[in-house]
Coordinates of C-alpha atoms in Angstrom, one line a residue:
Chain Q
M239 CA 15.6 -8.0 -31.5
E240 CA 19.3 -6.7 -31.4
R241 CA 21.9 -8.6 -29.2
R242 CA 22.6 -7.8 -25.6
S243 CA 25.2 -5.7 -25.1
R244 CA 28.2 -6.6 -22.8
S245 CA 27.1 -3.8 -20.5
F246 CA 23.6 -5.8 -20.0
Y247 CA 25.7 -9.1 -18.7
G248 CA 27.7 -6.7 -16.3
L249 CA 24.8 -5.1 -14.9
A250 CA 22.8 -8.3 -14.2
V251 CA 25.6 -9.8 -12.4
F252 CA 25.5 -6.5 -10.0
F253 CA 21.8 -6.7 -10.1
A254 CA 21.9 -10.4 -8.9
L255 CA 24.3 -9.5 -6.1
F256 CA 22.0 -6.5 -4.7
V257 CA 19.0 -9.0 -4.6
L258 CA 21.5 -11.4 -2.7
F259 CA 22.3 -8.5 -0.6
L260 CA 18.9 -7.6 -0.3
Y261 CA 17.5 -11.0 0.9
G262 CA 20.7 -13.4 2.0
P263 CA 20.7 -12.1 5.4
I264 CA 17.0 -13.1 6.2
L265 CA 17.7 -16.3 4.2
T266 CA 20.6 -16.9 6.9
I267 CA 18.4 -16.7 9.8
G268 CA 15.7 -18.5 8.0
I269 CA 18.0 -21.7 8.1
L270 CA 19.5 -20.8 11.4
S271 CA 16.1 -20.6 13.1
F272 CA 16.0 -24.6 12.7
Q273 CA 19.1 -25.1 14.7
G274 CA 19.5 -27.9 17.1
P275 CA 18.7 -27.6 20.4
Q276 CA 22.3 -27.3 21.5
G277 CA 22.8 -24.6 18.7
G278 CA 24.0 -21.3 18.6
L279 CA 23.7 -17.8 17.0
T280 CA 25.9 -18.7 14.1
F281 CA 26.9 -21.7 11.9
P282 CA 27.4 -24.2 12.3
M283 CA 24.1 -26.0 12.2
N284 CA 24.2 -28.0 15.3
G285 CA 21.4 -30.6 14.0
V286 CA 18.2 -29.8 12.5
S287 CA 15.4 -29.0 14.6
L288 CA 12.0 -27.0 15.3
H289 CA 12.8 -26.7 18.6
W290 CA 13.1 -23.1 18.6
F291 CA 9.9 -22.5 17.1
H292 CA 8.2 -24.8 19.5
D293 CA 9.9 -22.2 22.1
L294 CA 7.5 -19.7 20.7
F295 CA 5.0 -21.1 22.3
Q296 CA 5.9 -21.5 25.7
E297 CA 5.2 -18.2 27.6
Q298 CA 8.3 -17.9 29.8
A299 CA 10.9 -18.4 27.2
V300 CA 9.7 -15.3 25.2
G301 CA 7.3 -13.2 26.8
D302 CA 3.7 -12.4 25.6
I303 CA 4.8 -12.3 21.8
W304 CA 1.2 -13.6 20.7
G305 CA -0.3 -10.5 22.8
A306 CA 1.8 -8.3 21.1
F307 CA 1.2 -9.9 17.4
R308 CA -2.4 -9.5 17.9
R309 CA -2.3 -5.8 18.9
S310 CA 0.6 -4.9 16.1
F311 CA -2.1 -7.2 13.9
G312 CA -5.2 -5.2 14.8
L313 CA -3.3 -1.8 14.9
G314 CA -2.2 -2.7 11.3
L315 CA -5.5 -3.2 10.6
I316 CA -7.2 -0.1 11.9
V317 CA -4.1 1.7 10.7
M318 CA -4.7 0.4 7.3
V319 CA -8.7 1.3 6.7
T320 CA -7.8 4.9 8.2
T321 CA -4.8 5.4 6.2
V322 CA -7.0 4.4 2.7
V323 CA -10.2 6.5 3.5
V324 CA -8.1 9.6 4.8
S325 CA -5.8 9.2 1.8
V326 CA -8.7 9.0 -0.6
M327 CA -10.2 11.8 0.8
A328 CA -7.2 14.2 1.0
G329 CA -6.5 12.8 -2.8
L330 CA -9.9 13.9 -3.8
A331 CA -9.3 17.4 -2.1
F332 CA -5.9 18.2 -3.6
R333 CA -7.3 18.1 -7.2
K334 CA -9.4 21.2 -5.9
R335 CA -6.4 23.2 -5.6
F336 CA -8.3 25.0 -2.2
Y337 CA -6.7 27.8 -0.3
G338 CA -4.2 26.6 2.0
S339 CA -3.7 23.3 0.1
G340 CA 0.2 24.1 -0.3
L341 CA 0.8 24.5 3.3
L342 CA -1.2 21.0 4.0
F343 CA 1.1 19.5 1.7
Y344 CA 4.1 20.8 3.0
A345 CA 2.7 19.5 6.4
A346 CA 2.5 16.1 4.8
I347 CA 5.8 16.3 3.6
T348 CA 7.7 17.2 7.0
S349 CA 5.3 14.4 8.5
L350 CA 7.3 11.9 6.2
V351 CA 10.8 13.4 6.4
I352 CA 10.6 14.5 10.2
P353 CA 13.1 12.2 12.6
S354 CA 10.6 9.5 14.1
I355 CA 11.9 10.1 17.7
L356 CA 10.6 13.8 17.3
I357 CA 6.9 12.2 17.0
S358 CA 7.7 9.5 19.8
L359 CA 9.1 12.0 22.3
G360 CA 6.6 14.9 21.3
V361 CA 3.4 13.0 21.2
G362 CA 4.6 11.3 24.4
L363 CA 5.0 14.7 26.2
I364 CA 1.5 16.2 25.1
F365 CA -0.1 13.0 26.5
N366 CA 1.6 13.3 29.8
Q367 CA 1.1 16.9 30.3
L368 CA -2.7 16.9 29.7
G369 CA -2.9 13.8 31.9
F370 CA -3.8 10.9 29.1
K371 CA -2.9 7.6 29.2
I372 CA -0.6 6.6 26.6
H373 CA -2.0 3.6 24.7
W374 CA -1.3 1.7 21.3
A375 CA -4.6 2.3 20.3
T376 CA -4.9 6.1 20.9
S377 CA -0.9 7.7 21.0
G378 CA 0.6 4.7 19.2
F379 CA -2.3 4.9 16.7
G380 CA -2.1 8.6 15.8
S381 CA 2.0 8.6 15.7
Q382 CA 1.7 5.8 13.3
L383 CA -0.5 7.7 11.2
T384 CA 1.9 10.3 10.7
W385 CA 4.1 8.0 8.8
T386 CA 1.6 5.7 6.7
L387 CA -0.6 8.8 5.6
P388 CA 2.0 10.4 3.8
F389 CA 2.8 7.5 1.7
G390 CA -0.7 7.0 0.9
L391 CA -1.4 10.9 0.0
L392 CA 1.9 10.5 -2.2
I393 CA -0.1 7.4 -4.1
M394 CA -3.0 9.5 -4.6
F395 CA -1.2 12.0 -6.0
A396 CA 0.6 9.6 -8.4
V397 CA -3.0 8.2 -9.1
F398 CA -4.7 11.4 -9.8
N399 CA -1.6 12.9 -12.1
R400 CA -2.7 9.9 -14.4
F401 CA -6.4 10.2 -13.9
D402 CA -8.2 10.8 -17.3
K403 CA -10.9 13.4 -16.6
S404 CA -12.9 12.9 -19.2
Y405 CA -14.6 10.0 -17.5
E406 CA -15.8 12.1 -15.0
E407 CA -16.8 14.8 -17.6
A408 CA -18.9 12.1 -19.4
A409 CA -20.7 10.7 -16.3
R410 CA -21.8 14.2 -15.2
D411 CA -22.8 15.5 -18.9
Q412 CA -25.3 12.1 -18.6
G413 CA -26.6 13.7 -15.5
A414 CA -24.9 12.0 -12.8
T415 CA -24.2 13.6 -9.1
A416 CA -21.1 14.6 -7.6
W417 CA -21.7 11.4 -5.4
Q418 CA -22.8 8.9 -8.1
T419 CA -19.7 10.0 -10.4
L420 CA -17.7 9.7 -7.6
R421 CA -19.0 6.2 -6.6
H422 CA -19.4 4.7 -9.7
V423 CA -17.0 6.2 -12.1
V424 CA -13.8 7.5 -9.8
L425 CA -13.6 5.0 -7.4
P426 CA -13.7 2.0 -9.6
I427 CA -11.2 3.4 -11.8
I428 CA -8.8 3.9 -8.7
A429 CA -9.6 0.7 -7.0
P430 CA -6.4 -0.9 -7.8
S431 CA -3.9 2.0 -6.1
L432 CA -5.9 1.7 -3.2
I433 CA -4.6 -1.8 -2.7
G434 CA -1.3 -0.2 -2.8
V435 CA -2.3 2.3 -0.4
A436 CA -3.7 -0.5 1.9
L437 CA -0.7 -2.4 1.9
F438 CA 1.4 0.5 2.6
G439 CA -1.3 1.1 5.4
F440 CA -0.8 -2.5 7.1
T441 CA 2.9 -3.2 6.6
L442 CA 4.3 0.2 7.7
S443 CA 2.2 0.0 10.8
Y444 CA 2.9 -3.6 11.5
D445 CA 6.6 -3.1 11.0
E446 CA 6.6 0.6 12.8
F447 CA 9.1 0.9 15.4
A448 CA 10.4 4.5 16.2
R449 CA 7.3 6.5 16.4
T450 CA 5.7 3.7 18.6
L451 CA 8.5 3.5 20.9
L452 CA 7.5 6.2 23.2
T453 CA 3.8 6.0 22.2
A454 CA 2.7 2.5 22.6
G455 CA 2.2 2.4 26.6
S456 CA 2.5 -0.6 28.7
Y457 CA 1.6 -3.0 26.1
N458 CA 4.0 -3.6 23.6
T459 CA 3.3 -4.0 19.9
L460 CA 5.4 -6.5 18.1
P461 CA 8.2 -4.8 16.8
L462 CA 8.8 -3.3 20.1
E463 CA 8.6 -6.7 21.6
I464 CA 11.1 -8.0 19.4
F465 CA 13.8 -5.3 20.1
G466 CA 13.4 -5.7 23.8
M467 CA 14.1 -9.3 22.9
T468 CA 17.7 -8.4 21.1
T469 CA 18.9 -7.1 24.6
N470 CA 18.1 -10.3 26.3
V471 CA 17.4 -13.0 24.3
T472 CA 20.9 -15.1 23.2
T473 CA 19.1 -18.1 21.8
P474 CA 18.2 -18.8 18.0
V475 CA 14.6 -18.4 19.7
I476 CA 14.9 -14.5 18.2
Y477 CA 15.6 -16.1 14.7
A478 CA 12.6 -18.4 14.7
L479 CA 10.5 -15.5 16.0
G480 CA 12.5 -13.2 12.7
T481 CA 11.5 -15.8 10.6
L482 CA 7.7 -16.2 11.3
T483 CA 6.8 -12.7 11.5
T484 CA 8.9 -12.2 7.8
V485 CA 7.1 -15.2 6.3
F486 CA 3.8 -13.6 7.9
S487 CA 4.7 -10.3 6.2
F488 CA 5.5 -12.2 2.7
V489 CA 2.1 -13.7 2.8
I490 CA 0.3 -10.6 3.5
I491 CA 2.2 -8.8 0.8
A492 CA 1.4 -11.8 -1.5
V493 CA -2.3 -11.4 -0.9
F494 CA -2.2 -8.0 -1.7
L495 CA -0.2 -8.1 -5.0
L496 CA -2.8 -11.1 -5.7
V497 CA -5.9 -9.1 -5.5
A498 CA -4.5 -6.0 -7.5
W499 CA -3.6 -8.5 -10.1
M500 CA -6.7 -10.3 -10.1
I501 CA -8.6 -6.9 -10.3
G502 CA -6.6 -6.1 -13.2
K503 CA -7.2 -9.3 -14.9
R504 CA -10.9 -8.8 -14.5
R505 CA -10.9 -5.3 -15.6
A506 CA -8.9 -6.5 -19.1
R507 CA -11.3 -9.1 -19.4
M508 CA -14.4 -7.1 -18.5
G509 CA -13.2 -3.9 -18.9
S510 CA -14.8 -3.0 -22.7
D511 CA -18.5 -4.0 -23.6
A512 CA -17.9 -2.1 -26.7
G513 CA -20.0 -4.1 -29.8
K514 CA -21.5 -6.0 -26.9
G515 CA -25.1 -4.4 -27.1
V516 CA -26.9 -3.3 -24.1
Chain K
M586 CA -18.1 24.9 -9.7
H587 CA -18.6 27.7 -7.4
L588 CA -15.3 29.3 -6.3
K589 CA -16.7 29.5 -2.6
S590 CA -17.9 26.0 -2.5
R591 CA -14.6 24.6 -3.8
H592 CA -12.3 25.6 -1.2
V593 CA -15.0 24.9 1.3
W594 CA -15.6 21.1 -0.4
G595 CA -11.7 20.8 -0.5
W596 CA -11.3 21.5 3.0
L597 CA -14.2 19.2 4.3
Q598 CA -12.1 16.3 2.1
A599 CA -9.0 17.2 3.6
A600 CA -10.1 17.6 6.9
P601 CA -9.6 14.2 8.2
L602 CA -5.7 14.7 7.2
A603 CA -5.4 18.2 8.2
V604 CA -6.9 17.0 11.8
V605 CA -4.4 14.2 12.2
L606 CA -1.3 16.0 11.1
L607 CA -2.4 19.4 13.6
A608 CA -2.3 16.4 16.3
F609 CA 0.1 14.2 15.9
L610 CA 2.7 16.4 14.2
I611 CA 2.3 20.3 14.6
A612 CA 1.1 19.6 18.2
P613 CA 4.5 17.5 19.2
I614 CA 6.8 19.8 17.3
I615 CA 5.6 22.7 19.6
M616 CA 5.2 20.7 22.3
I617 CA 8.9 20.0 21.9
V618 CA 9.9 23.6 21.1
I619 CA 8.1 24.7 24.5
V620 CA 9.7 21.6 26.6
S621 CA 12.9 22.5 25.2
F622 CA 13.1 25.6 27.4
W623 CA 11.6 23.9 30.5
G624 CA 14.1 22.6 33.5
A625 CA 14.5 18.7 34.8
T626 CA 15.1 17.5 38.1
E627 CA 15.9 13.9 38.3
F628 CA 12.8 12.6 38.7
S629 CA 10.2 15.5 36.9
I630 CA 10.2 18.4 34.6
Y631 CA 9.0 21.7 35.3
P632 CA 7.6 24.9 33.1
A633 CA 10.3 27.3 32.9
F634 CA 11.8 29.7 30.2
Q635 CA 15.3 29.4 30.5
F636 CA 17.9 28.8 27.8
D637 CA 20.2 26.1 30.3
N638 CA 19.5 23.3 27.8
Y639 CA 20.6 24.9 24.2
E640 CA 23.8 26.6 26.5
F641 CA 24.6 23.3 27.8
L642 CA 23.8 21.7 24.2
F643 CA 26.3 24.2 22.3
G644 CA 28.9 24.2 24.9
S645 CA 29.7 20.4 24.9
Q646 CA 32.1 19.2 22.6
V647 CA 30.1 15.9 22.5
T648 CA 27.1 17.6 20.9
Y649 CA 29.2 18.8 17.9
R650 CA 31.3 15.2 17.8
V651 CA 27.9 13.7 17.3
F652 CA 26.7 15.8 15.1
G653 CA 29.5 15.5 12.8
A654 CA 29.3 11.7 12.9
T655 CA 25.4 12.2 12.0
L656 CA 26.2 13.8 9.0
K657 CA 29.2 11.6 8.1
Y658 CA 26.8 8.8 8.3
A659 CA 24.3 10.9 6.0
F660 CA 26.9 11.6 3.7
I661 CA 28.2 8.3 3.3
T662 CA 25.1 6.4 3.0
W663 CA 23.8 8.9 0.3
A664 CA 26.8 8.2 -1.7
L665 CA 26.4 4.7 -1.6
T666 CA 22.7 3.9 -1.9
L667 CA 22.9 6.8 -5.1
L668 CA 25.5 4.5 -6.8
I669 CA 23.6 1.2 -6.1
G670 CA 20.2 2.5 -6.7
F671 CA 21.3 4.5 -10.2
T672 CA 22.6 1.4 -11.3
V673 CA 20.1 -1.2 -10.1
A674 CA 17.1 1.4 -11.5
Y675 CA 19.2 1.9 -14.6
F676 CA 19.3 -1.9 -15.6
L677 CA 15.6 -2.2 -14.7
A678 CA 14.6 0.7 -16.6
F679 CA 17.1 0.5 -20.1
H680 CA 18.3 -3.3 -19.8
V681 CA 15.1 -5.1 -19.3
R682 CA 13.0 -5.3 -22.1
S683 CA 9.6 -6.8 -21.2
L684 CA 7.3 -4.6 -19.1
T685 CA 6.1 -7.6 -17.2
M686 CA 9.8 -8.7 -16.2
Q687 CA 10.5 -5.1 -15.1
I688 CA 7.3 -5.0 -12.4
A689 CA 8.5 -8.3 -11.5
L690 CA 12.0 -7.4 -10.8
F691 CA 10.9 -3.9 -9.4
L692 CA 8.9 -5.9 -6.8
V693 CA 11.8 -8.0 -6.1
C694 CA 13.8 -5.0 -5.0
T695 CA 10.6 -3.1 -3.0
I696 CA 9.0 -6.4 -1.2
P697 CA 11.8 -5.7 1.9
F698 CA 10.5 -2.4 2.6
W699 CA 7.3 -4.2 3.6
T700 CA 9.0 -6.5 6.1
S701 CA 10.8 -5.1 9.4
N702 CA 13.3 -3.3 10.0
I703 CA 14.5 -4.8 12.9
I704 CA 14.4 -8.3 12.1
R705 CA 16.5 -7.0 8.8
M706 CA 19.1 -5.6 11.1
I707 CA 19.4 -8.7 13.5
S708 CA 19.7 -10.8 10.3
W709 CA 23.1 -9.4 9.8
I710 CA 24.6 -10.8 13.0
P711 CA 25.2 -14.5 11.9
F712 CA 26.9 -13.3 8.8
L713 CA 29.4 -10.5 10.6
G714 CA 29.6 -11.9 14.1
R715 CA 33.0 -12.9 15.3
N716 CA 32.5 -16.4 14.3
G717 CA 30.1 -15.5 11.7
I718 CA 29.8 -16.5 8.0
A719 CA 32.1 -13.4 6.4
N720 CA 35.0 -14.4 8.7
Q721 CA 34.6 -18.3 8.5
T722 CA 34.6 -17.8 4.9
L723 CA 37.9 -15.5 4.9
I724 CA 39.7 -17.7 7.3
S725 CA 38.8 -21.0 5.2
W726 CA 40.2 -19.0 1.9
G727 CA 42.9 -18.2 3.5
V728 CA 42.9 -14.4 3.3
I729 CA 42.7 -13.6 7.1
D730 CA 44.4 -15.6 10.0
E731 CA 42.5 -14.1 12.6
P732 CA 38.5 -12.9 12.8
L733 CA 37.9 -9.4 12.0
E734 CA 36.7 -7.6 14.7
W735 CA 35.4 -4.7 13.1
L736 CA 32.8 -6.4 10.9
L737 CA 30.2 -6.3 13.4
Y738 CA 29.6 -3.0 16.4
S739 CA 31.5 -0.7 14.5
D740 CA 31.0 2.1 11.4
F741 CA 31.3 -0.3 9.0
S742 CA 28.3 -2.4 10.2
V743 CA 26.2 0.7 10.9
I744 CA 26.7 1.9 7.5
L745 CA 26.1 -1.7 6.0
A746 CA 22.9 -2.1 7.6
F747 CA 21.8 1.7 6.6
V748 CA 22.6 0.7 2.9
H749 CA 20.7 -2.2 3.4
L750 CA 17.5 -0.7 4.7
Y751 CA 17.4 2.1 2.7
T752 CA 18.9 1.8 -0.9
L753 CA 15.2 0.9 -2.2
F754 CA 14.4 4.2 -1.3
M755 CA 16.8 5.7 -4.0
V756 CA 15.7 2.9 -6.7
V757 CA 12.1 3.6 -6.5
P758 CA 12.1 7.3 -7.3
I759 CA 14.9 6.9 -9.7
F760 CA 13.0 3.8 -11.5
N761 CA 9.8 6.0 -11.7
T762 CA 11.6 8.7 -13.4
M763 CA 13.5 6.5 -15.9
M764 CA 10.3 5.1 -16.9
R765 CA 8.9 8.4 -18.0
I766 CA 11.9 9.2 -20.0
D767 CA 10.8 9.2 -23.8
K768 CA 12.7 6.3 -25.4
S769 CA 13.0 8.4 -28.6
L770 CA 15.6 10.7 -27.0
L771 CA 17.9 7.7 -26.5
E772 CA 17.4 6.6 -30.3
A773 CA 18.1 10.3 -31.1
A774 CA 21.3 10.4 -28.9
R775 CA 22.6 7.0 -30.5
D776 CA 21.6 8.4 -34.1
N777 CA 23.8 11.3 -33.5
G778 CA 26.7 8.8 -32.5
A779 CA 26.6 8.9 -29.1
S780 CA 28.1 6.0 -27.4
G781 CA 26.3 4.2 -24.3
L782 CA 28.3 5.9 -21.6
Q783 CA 27.5 9.4 -23.4
T784 CA 23.8 8.8 -23.8
L785 CA 23.9 7.7 -19.9
V786 CA 26.1 10.8 -18.8
H787 CA 24.5 13.6 -21.0
V788 CA 20.8 12.4 -21.9
I789 CA 19.7 10.0 -18.9
L790 CA 21.4 11.4 -15.8
P791 CA 20.2 15.2 -16.2
L792 CA 16.8 14.0 -17.0
T793 CA 16.8 11.6 -13.7
K794 CA 17.8 14.3 -11.2
P795 CA 14.2 14.7 -10.0
G796 CA 14.1 11.1 -8.8
I797 CA 17.7 11.5 -7.5
M798 CA 16.8 14.1 -5.4
I799 CA 13.7 12.7 -4.3
G800 CA 15.7 9.4 -3.3
T801 CA 18.1 11.6 -1.7
I802 CA 15.6 13.5 0.7
F803 CA 14.3 10.4 1.7
V804 CA 17.7 8.8 2.5
V805 CA 19.4 12.0 4.2
T806 CA 16.3 12.3 6.5
L807 CA 16.2 8.6 7.3
V808 CA 19.4 8.2 8.3
M809 CA 20.0 11.7 10.3
G810 CA 16.7 11.0 12.1
D811 CA 17.8 7.4 12.7
F812 CA 18.5 6.1 16.4
I813 CA 17.8 2.6 16.3
T814 CA 20.3 1.3 13.7
V815 CA 23.3 2.8 15.1
R816 CA 22.3 1.6 18.5
F817 CA 21.9 -1.9 17.3
M818 CA 24.4 -1.9 14.5
S819 CA 26.9 -0.5 16.9
G820 CA 26.4 -2.3 20.0
S821 CA 25.8 1.2 21.7
Q822 CA 29.5 2.0 20.7
R823 CA 28.9 4.7 18.2
A824 CA 26.6 7.8 18.6
N825 CA 24.5 9.8 16.5
V826 CA 22.1 13.0 17.3
G827 CA 19.2 10.3 17.4
R828 CA 20.9 8.2 20.3
L829 CA 21.4 11.5 22.1
I830 CA 18.0 12.4 22.2
S831 CA 16.9 8.7 23.3
N832 CA 19.8 8.7 25.7
D833 CA 18.1 11.5 27.4
I834 CA 15.0 9.9 27.1
A835 CA 15.8 7.0 29.1
L836 CA 17.2 9.2 31.7
L837 CA 13.9 11.2 32.0
Q838 CA 15.6 14.3 30.9
Y839 CA 13.2 15.6 28.7
P840 CA 13.8 19.1 28.2
S841 CA 17.4 18.4 27.6
A842 CA 16.4 15.6 24.6
A843 CA 14.0 18.4 23.4
A844 CA 16.2 20.9 22.9
T845 CA 18.9 18.4 20.8
A846 CA 15.4 17.5 18.7
V847 CA 14.8 21.3 17.8
V848 CA 18.4 21.4 17.0
L849 CA 18.2 18.4 14.7
L850 CA 14.8 19.3 13.4
C851 CA 16.2 22.4 12.1
T852 CA 19.2 20.9 10.3
V853 CA 17.0 18.1 8.8
L854 CA 14.9 21.3 7.6
I855 CA 17.9 23.2 6.3
V856 CA 19.1 20.0 4.7
I857 CA 15.9 19.5 3.0
A858 CA 14.8 23.2 1.9
I859 CA 18.3 23.0 0.0
L860 CA 17.5 20.0 -1.7
L861 CA 13.8 21.0 -2.7
R862 CA 15.5 24.0 -4.6
F863 CA 16.1 21.5 -7.3
V864 CA 12.9 19.8 -7.6
N865 CA 9.2 20.1 -7.4
I866 CA 8.0 16.9 -5.8
R867 CA 4.3 16.9 -6.9
K868 CA 4.9 17.4 -10.5
E869 CA 7.4 14.2 -10.3
L870 CA 4.8 11.8 -8.9

């Protein structure tokens, strides 16, 4: 193997600094959330304790964060399932190049690049004028989909651009119906990518702020609750909450990645039955 | 397949997406355009067809200043994220040799994207504050005597947070494009005597342009549409268009907020239209 060039080491240092820049601040609040009871928002540490984590479980100290967490988690799951189903269907549709598909595609791109506050404002106005009650499960849900669906769709494009059509042709040649081809050939092949779509659907919803701001109604989701805390909470309890939800996010991401990795492994092991007889 | 049924099936499968976008994207935009012509009292809004909101908007010096500030944030953030994102992607795509390592390091770069932006902003406070880590370190090194006041709640912290939040929107598409560059092109360049830098400038850079464009669209639109980062990281001392809108909303001045939103949307769409002339997104995925 050829020797590493000097630029490699320079770039490696740059990359390491970038990673430090990405993760340094969150590590900092991770450490500071273990402040002693008398400690403040910055270093030095004034003792080490679980005081602020304990505070998270006291209703009066932080408001209804557990209710907010339950809502965010539930909403994340609904958005995740919806995003996967709608994205796959749309991904299949776009392979057919139907009339108006270009228009729909540009609508999806617009959905991605439109300033989030417009969705928040517009949906809020419509619900108000029509006399509907804004609620995280209706207006909030729809608003979040405008953020997660374009990502799901883009992933589906990436998947189907690399999709080998001869698998489908083979299935059809052997007499499979359209539904059977989809169910037993296409879906299993794209399954690992669907884990990716699900990951985007859940995490983007769970952390969504701008599009939910005016559309969540009287019951806040977790990011809204946390943002509310930034204006009136001046103790490390907010770091404890930040640390806890970030750890939760990391766990969720790890689970998704693990599942994707295991599917890949299993496929590598069982993928080909060539030479094994039937 | 029959021509007719192809279109029918296409629309049936795309229907859920179309319905969501119609109800929660197109309808809200139309609603905002309509309301931007309405009038408002202190407590309520009423249907009308008047240009007062736009006249006020374009007649005010504040508008131009705030749009200028928004474009300034977008441009500086774009330049920094491009520089950092390109370097990181270049390192990952061409200097890391095993695919497993590439994927692992790429994931390290993308994982923060799936965590909360609000928390990532909050996490700068202990670092940048008056008694924060940055000031303490600089003082203990003897670089400065007094704590720097401009680290937090300034343009500096706003742009720092933007770069922190959005650089991966550059890394991902640029890395994606770079991975699809045929390695034999690089060998050909080297065989013909090109130096590393020449290969970078004359081979890699032109071939990476689509990725750069997609990253640019993401970063520019995210920064232009932002209202929360500027509010939080500047301690409400700086303004951009998003904050102008959210302030109006807080005061229940929806028609005025809607008018500003329409102008912002037009600005963003014009910027994108210009950028899209350089790239075909669907082909690049």
